XYZ file of C-alpha atoms in Angstrom:
472
model
C 7.398 5.069 16.992
C 4.441 4.767 14.642
C 2.796 1.656 13.126
C 4.074 -0.442 10.379
C 2.108 -1.807 7.415
C 1.899 -4.874 9.168
C 0.404 -3.735 12.051
C -2.218 -1.851 10.126
C -3.506 -5.240 9.672
C -2.693 -6.799 12.775
C -1.622 -4.506 15.668
C 0.057 -6.379 18.148
C 0.005 -9.685 16.288
C 3.909 -9.543 16.479
C 5.985 -9.223 19.341
C 3.998 -11.810 21.501
C 7.218 -13.784 20.952
C 9.869 -13.662 23.239
C 13.173 -12.556 22.273
C 14.706 -15.446 23.485
C 12.590 -17.482 20.985
C 13.388 -15.211 17.971
C 14.678 -17.545 15.012
C 18.214 -16.567 13.839
C 18.534 -13.988 11.119
C 19.751 -16.576 8.226
C 16.525 -18.405 9.239
C 14.008 -15.839 9.116
C 15.692 -14.739 5.769
C 15.125 -18.413 4.406
C 11.201 -18.130 5.809
C 10.857 -14.597 4.037
C 12.148 -16.270 0.704
C 10.077 -19.139 0.870
C 6.942 -16.788 1.710
C 7.755 -14.765 -1.279
C 8.074 -17.612 -3.423
C 4.715 -19.231 -2.645
C 2.831 -16.047 -3.055
C 4.884 -15.650 -6.327
C 3.919 -18.731 -7.612
C 0.249 -18.493 -6.999
C 0.252 -14.988 -8.690
C 1.128 -16.989 -11.787
C -1.409 -19.882 -11.475
C -4.332 -19.166 -13.562
C -8.189 -20.032 -11.618
C -9.490 -23.102 -13.246
C -12.974 -22.917 -14.582
C -12.718 -19.252 -15.752
C -14.701 -18.561 -19.498
C -12.865 -15.122 -19.985
C -11.181 -12.110 -18.190
C -11.960 -9.608 -20.580
C -14.627 -8.043 -18.382
C -13.713 -4.764 -16.814
C -11.303 -4.944 -14.022
C -12.636 -3.410 -10.661
C -9.253 -3.368 -8.938
C -7.352 -2.007 -12.443
C -6.511 1.424 -10.934
C -5.057 -0.206 -7.741
C -4.159 -3.588 -8.505
C -0.475 -3.018 -8.482
C -1.121 -1.745 -4.694
C -3.865 -3.191 -3.105
C -4.315 -6.525 -4.977
C -0.411 -6.833 -5.670
C -1.325 -9.870 -8.121
C -2.210 -10.575 -11.553
C -5.740 -10.534 -13.171
C -7.496 -13.960 -13.454
C -4.908 -15.706 -11.072
C -5.021 -17.623 -7.901
C -4.230 -14.324 -6.321
C -7.157 -12.186 -8.301
C -7.954 -10.666 -5.029
C -4.357 -10.412 -3.179
C -4.097 -8.446 -0.102
C -7.306 -6.656 -0.556
C -9.555 -8.450 1.870
C -7.049 -8.406 4.672
C -6.122 -4.727 4.551
C -9.603 -3.691 3.802
C -10.657 -5.811 7.288
C -7.686 -4.192 9.112
C -8.704 -0.746 7.928
C -12.384 -1.568 9.132
C -11.672 -3.170 12.513
C -9.049 -0.088 13.315
C -11.516 2.541 12.358
C -14.369 0.446 14.544
C -11.271 0.421 17.585
C -10.900 4.062 17.136
C -14.432 5.169 17.198
C -14.736 2.936 20.430
C -17.748 0.927 18.689
C -15.459 -1.743 20.011
C -13.534 -1.725 23.143
C -9.647 -2.718 23.045
C -6.759 -2.287 25.388
C -3.467 -2.805 23.258
C -1.617 -3.199 26.319
C -3.669 -6.262 27.358
C -2.316 -9.328 25.510
C -5.601 -11.198 25.575
C -7.084 -8.101 24.092
C -4.725 -8.008 21.285
C -5.106 -11.777 20.702
C -9.018 -11.595 20.436
C -8.495 -8.363 18.107
C -6.111 -10.062 15.887
C -8.731 -13.261 15.640
C -11.437 -11.088 14.970
C -9.462 -9.256 11.989
C -8.374 -12.256 10.435
C -12.220 -13.516 10.680
C -13.385 -10.296 9.237
C -10.592 -10.661 6.296
C -11.874 -14.193 5.542
C -15.325 -12.977 5.333
C -14.568 -10.300 2.841
C -12.640 -12.447 0.851
C -15.351 -14.850 0.279
C -17.938 -11.937 -0.434
C -15.520 -10.358 -2.773
C -15.054 -13.778 -4.332
C -18.893 -14.166 -4.757
C -19.677 -10.779 -5.689
C -16.718 -11.058 -8.457
C -18.248 -14.344 -9.980
C -21.738 -13.271 -9.889
C -21.125 -10.139 -11.397
C -20.051 -12.089 -14.601
C -16.287 -10.936 -14.277
C -15.209 -14.406 -15.743
C -18.156 -14.889 -18.043
C -21.617 -14.881 -17.985
C -23.040 -17.234 -14.979
C -25.293 -18.800 -17.357
C -22.454 -19.796 -19.580
C -20.079 -20.449 -16.570
C -22.570 -22.922 -14.735
C -22.949 -23.010 -11.042
C -20.453 -25.961 -10.843
C -17.796 -23.693 -12.045
C -18.915 -20.667 -10.175
C -18.727 -22.524 -6.904
C -15.185 -23.925 -8.002
C -13.929 -20.525 -8.668
C -15.216 -19.046 -5.533
C -13.552 -21.771 -3.670
C -10.187 -21.437 -5.440
C -10.196 -17.475 -4.437
C -11.311 -18.037 -0.747
C -8.831 -20.848 -0.477
C -6.346 -18.623 -2.006
C -7.134 -15.856 0.614
C -6.605 -18.495 3.425
C -3.305 -18.750 2.080
C -2.416 -15.247 2.166
C -3.240 -15.009 5.274
C -1.555 -17.744 6.767
C 1.834 -16.461 4.746
C 1.523 -13.081 6.411
C 0.738 -14.671 9.862
C 3.912 -16.678 9.560
C 6.025 -13.577 8.976
C 4.002 -11.610 11.759
C 4.730 -14.252 14.454
C 8.346 -13.459 13.855
C 9.760 -16.506 11.622
C 10.555 -14.160 9.074
C 11.462 -10.413 8.580
C 8.607 -7.548 8.483
C 5.287 -8.433 7.436
C 3.766 -10.378 4.634
C 1.671 -7.604 3.313
C 4.538 -5.171 3.070
C 6.689 -7.702 1.486
C 3.809 -8.623 -1.430
C 3.471 -4.784 -1.863
C 6.841 -3.738 -2.105
C 7.677 -7.086 -4.301
C 5.236 -6.328 -6.756
C 5.876 -2.790 -7.101
C 9.423 -3.096 -7.857
C 8.551 -5.767 -10.328
C 6.348 -3.737 -12.393
C 9.269 -0.921 -12.308
C 11.856 -3.347 -13.642
C 9.547 -5.022 -15.817
C 8.397 -1.382 -17.570
C 12.551 -0.528 -17.503
C 13.767 -3.844 -19.069
C 10.894 -5.523 -20.925
C 11.903 -7.097 -24.121
C 8.293 -7.208 -25.280
C 7.299 -5.682 -28.296
C 3.973 -3.763 -28.638
C 2.319 -2.018 -31.511
C -0.090 0.764 -30.667
C 0.232 2.391 -34.098
C 3.354 3.464 -34.386
C 4.797 0.138 -35.454
C 6.434 -2.347 -33.366
C 8.100 -0.868 -29.983
C 9.811 -2.376 -27.165
C 7.856 -2.179 -24.074
C 11.018 -1.845 -21.661
C 12.236 1.888 -21.529
C 15.797 1.347 -21.302
C 15.532 -1.453 -24.256
C 13.782 1.192 -26.404
C 16.513 4.067 -25.770
C 19.215 1.471 -26.841
C 17.172 0.136 -29.998
C 16.023 3.453 -31.373
C 19.636 4.957 -30.342
C 21.303 2.158 -32.750
C 18.678 2.027 -35.621
C 17.402 5.503 -36.187
C 19.507 7.838 -38.226
C 18.496 10.729 -36.783
C 19.597 10.417 -33.351
C 18.068 13.722 -31.636
C 14.452 12.608 -32.900
C 15.490 9.072 -31.710
C 16.645 10.430 -28.349
C 13.365 12.701 -27.956
C 11.024 9.592 -28.611
C 12.637 7.588 -26.290
C 12.536 10.075 -23.255
C 9.079 11.460 -23.896
C 7.168 8.399 -26.044
C 3.251 8.348 -24.949
C 1.435 5.718 -23.765
C 4.539 3.552 -23.010
C 7.175 3.624 -20.281
C 9.666 5.988 -21.164
C 13.105 7.381 -19.861
C 11.518 10.650 -18.103
C 9.289 7.996 -16.348
C 12.139 6.174 -15.124
C 13.832 9.272 -14.098
C 11.133 10.374 -12.333
C 10.697 7.444 -10.363
C 14.678 7.712 -8.983
C 13.926 11.272 -8.115
C 10.837 10.331 -5.994
C 12.919 7.615 -4.497
C 15.600 9.870 -3.388
C 13.004 12.469 -2.188
C 11.247 9.996 -0.026
C 14.388 8.600 1.257
C 15.840 12.287 1.960
C 12.212 13.004 3.918
C 12.440 9.735 5.831
C 15.628 10.984 7.785
C 13.643 14.314 9.122
C 13.047 13.678 12.804
C 13.052 15.316 16.252
C 14.976 13.580 18.983
C 13.483 14.238 22.427
C 16.114 13.504 25.220
C 15.025 10.968 27.718
C 16.542 9.710 30.930
C 16.519 6.644 33.194
C 14.772 7.073 36.489
C 15.914 3.704 37.497
C 19.705 3.991 36.790
C 21.490 7.326 37.396
C 23.611 8.960 34.438
C 21.645 6.502 31.833
C 20.457 8.760 29.031
C 19.071 8.494 25.356
C 16.596 9.946 22.830
C 13.020 8.754 21.651
C 13.023 9.844 18.063
C 9.598 11.504 16.706
C 9.967 10.847 12.599
C 8.361 13.071 10.357
C 6.743 10.186 8.737
C 5.436 9.370 12.120
C 2.672 6.765 10.978
C 4.851 5.568 8.268
C 2.807 4.274 5.007
C -0.472 4.039 6.798
C -1.979 7.223 5.608
C -1.633 6.090 2.014
C -2.695 2.454 2.710
C -6.045 3.256 4.287
C -6.333 5.918 1.745
C -5.941 3.654 -1.346
C -8.030 0.909 0.654
C -10.712 3.508 0.790
C -10.456 4.547 -2.830
C -10.300 0.827 -4.035
C -13.297 -0.217 -2.556
C -15.364 2.762 -3.623
C -14.306 1.812 -7.034
C -15.004 -1.762 -6.639
C -18.605 -0.876 -5.265
C -19.186 1.831 -7.755
C -18.403 0.176 -10.781
C -20.441 -2.903 -9.796
C -23.373 -0.847 -9.190
C -22.950 1.060 -12.297
C -22.727 -2.102 -14.578
C -26.463 -3.481 -12.678
C -28.233 0.187 -12.099
C -26.690 2.765 -15.067
C -29.570 4.719 -14.482
C -29.795 5.119 -10.770
C -29.298 8.421 -9.425
C -27.727 7.382 -6.324
C -25.250 5.163 -8.260
C -24.604 8.040 -10.894
C -23.571 9.817 -7.748
C -21.428 7.598 -6.607
C -19.554 7.248 -9.994
C -20.207 6.799 -13.618
C -18.236 4.509 -15.692
C -17.393 4.165 -19.586
C -15.143 2.347 -21.325
C -12.401 3.920 -23.663
C -10.071 3.510 -26.701
C -12.194 0.338 -27.501
C -11.365 -1.895 -24.374
C -13.675 -3.572 -22.139
C -11.850 -1.748 -18.961
C -14.308 0.874 -17.726
C -12.625 4.058 -16.205
C -14.770 6.674 -14.167
C -16.061 9.559 -16.149
C -18.483 11.440 -13.550
C -19.701 11.349 -10.154
C -17.204 11.079 -6.884
C -15.320 8.202 -8.566
C -13.960 10.308 -11.157
C -13.361 13.504 -8.643
C -11.218 11.241 -6.623
C -9.197 9.686 -9.560
C -6.176 11.371 -10.869
C -5.957 13.481 -13.744
C -3.978 11.290 -16.359
C -2.329 14.183 -18.206
C -1.464 17.825 -17.880
C -4.159 18.383 -20.521
C -6.878 16.772 -18.702
C -6.010 18.951 -15.576
C -6.472 21.819 -17.921
C -9.690 20.509 -19.486
C -11.403 19.806 -15.884
C -9.313 22.160 -13.184
C -12.080 21.459 -10.835
C -11.289 17.846 -10.940
C -7.484 18.296 -10.086
C -8.361 20.558 -7.116
C -11.149 18.093 -5.669
C -8.351 15.635 -6.387
C -5.699 17.469 -4.555
C -7.716 18.477 -1.325
C -9.094 14.852 -1.077
C -5.855 13.127 -1.068
C -4.129 15.754 1.866
C -7.381 15.848 3.566
C -7.482 11.886 3.813
C -4.014 11.079 4.289
C -3.878 13.757 6.798
C -6.841 12.699 8.942
C -5.993 9.113 8.559
C -2.474 9.697 9.857
C -3.908 11.607 12.928
C -6.403 9.130 13.662
C -4.179 6.206 13.358
C -2.136 7.160 16.305
C -5.015 6.934 18.327
C -5.887 3.567 17.482
C -2.141 1.954 17.186
C -1.207 2.851 20.354
C 1.300 5.284 19.353
C -0.388 8.675 20.499
C 1.257 11.089 22.990
C -0.654 9.251 26.221
C 0.333 5.761 24.784
C 4.049 6.691 24.545
C 3.869 8.318 27.848
C 2.516 5.073 29.292
C 5.318 3.137 27.361
C 8.249 5.555 28.779
C 6.525 5.046 32.481
C 6.640 1.087 32.038
C 10.057 1.313 31.057
C 10.805 3.823 33.962
C 12.389 6.309 31.360
C 11.191 9.820 31.570
C 11.675 13.139 29.258
C 14.838 14.768 30.350
C 13.920 18.410 32.122
C 10.269 17.397 32.383
C 8.074 16.232 35.519
C 6.276 13.188 35.046
C 2.948 14.843 34.799
C 4.088 17.102 32.148
C 5.448 14.145 29.420
C 2.341 13.899 28.016
C 1.798 17.814 27.545
C 5.432 17.873 25.894
C 4.952 14.853 23.568
C 1.174 16.298 22.359
C 3.317 19.258 20.959
C 5.261 17.062 18.746
C 3.194 13.693 17.668
C -0.185 14.982 16.497
C 1.678 17.541 14.635
C 4.192 14.928 13.022
C 1.500 12.328 12.378
C -0.658 14.999 10.378
C 1.814 16.889 8.643
C 3.770 13.827 7.939
C 0.264 12.271 6.650
C 0.078 15.548 4.385
C 3.660 15.271 3.269
C 3.066 11.419 2.069
C 0.010 12.663 0.192
C 1.867 15.728 -1.678
C 4.834 12.986 -2.765
C 2.057 10.894 -4.142
C 0.753 13.519 -6.141
C 4.020 14.594 -7.159
C 5.141 11.271 -8.130
C 1.688 10.840 -10.111
C 2.324 14.028 -12.195
C 6.041 13.292 -12.708
C 4.866 10.293 -14.269
C 7.018 8.142 -12.042
C 6.560 4.152 -12.864
C 4.217 2.252 -10.712
C 1.910 5.099 -9.757
C 2.668 7.659 -6.963
C 1.050 5.460 -4.263
C 3.278 2.377 -5.292
C 6.286 4.289 -5.371
C 5.633 5.770 -1.942
C 4.840 2.206 -0.777
C 7.790 0.601 -2.163
C 10.223 3.418 -0.665
C 8.953 3.478 2.788
C 8.810 -0.442 3.105
C 12.083 -1.139 1.778
C 13.055 1.663 4.195
C 11.663 -0.421 7.076
C 13.519 -3.474 6.051
C 16.596 -1.489 5.958
C 15.719 -0.798 9.637
C 14.941 -4.116 10.302
C 18.325 -5.415 8.842
C 20.187 -2.423 10.844
C 18.415 -3.381 14.217
C 18.875 -7.170 13.865
C 22.447 -6.457 13.215
C 23.252 -4.259 16.123
C 21.391 -7.193 18.172
C 23.627 -9.574 16.856
C 26.859 -7.414 17.742
C 25.260 -7.119 20.973
C 24.801 -3.462 20.965
C 22.269 -2.007 23.306
C 19.971 1.059 22.281
C 16.969 2.907 23.279
C 14.511 3.744 20.478
């Protein structure tokens, strides 16, 4: 039950292929690997015609999650346009501004097509805004020929991302492209910050960037082993062992919570004696709440920063967010307005300095995740009414309940699981952030839930390959 990350972008796009048309698992693994390889190569190819990339990055705080790419490359915009389009279309459908019946194949096809078109439109808009706002150099220095060339590159890269995701969504690969790109980028960040051999000087002399490499280096080269151990575990501004341990703890906690569920007994109305169970997980909507919350914050940061650069004295713009470069860098950080209060305090000292910000951030994360989760079940076809309809179509019913009472019984569990599960996702995200987990709390949550989804896909494929029949 619930929706996967891929379904956040194209609900119902996958699954239209008949089961007998599905590719064999080795072939699907091959296509998944090819898709990932193409994306990673594009993440390393620099944009042609760029003067500089030293301007403040609007996606700096969300790049690991929403952009899933490297700055100044073909994948500069990453998956952000597609996820943003999916969020907007789902909210429009949920508010019944557009009418969509997910049980009708034609409606699903039209809705998926509209999402793709919206994604391409947002990709083009973001590319134009990026270039015209001076992200790659002053437009007068850049020249209109180079500007058009950069916009074209970003747009074509957006089309490639959409096609790669579509390839996996249609069943030729495993899972969805969006999930695959996010999980890979986050895992890459964690591995790099743990084992990076690069050396950096931030005022304490040359240090290895990787936490594990640094631990071995200081333990071998320093005479005072206690001080060396303390430095490796708690050094500021660079990845340390405590960050790595916090990441492992969060991984274990999230996997533990993934197992929380309520199994409702069901029986067949067609075959006497045939029984099964319908599982309602604590994370009923999976990672959808944190994806939507991240998409919302990412787009707010993007809009606020661009407006502040152009209209720094405007009252409305200042309410949306004030930005300032810190530590002699070009990167802008929120220092006031809404953007400041919905950003996480970087340290415990920052919490003590401004407790109102910490409280507002906590309430915002919990409220956003809970509301998005509860709203999502209505627009994704996973509400109590939709589940009851699915059971009826399969000629199944809840054991011990009449058909007319199935919706009422499901309503006891599904809305609660959605809202509470969404809030739990929010709490775990905040916990990971404050523990200092590598890759941000949001990133860790997404990585774990996506990896768990792939584990379930492999388990399901294995069961189907061995001929086991089950109901879930």
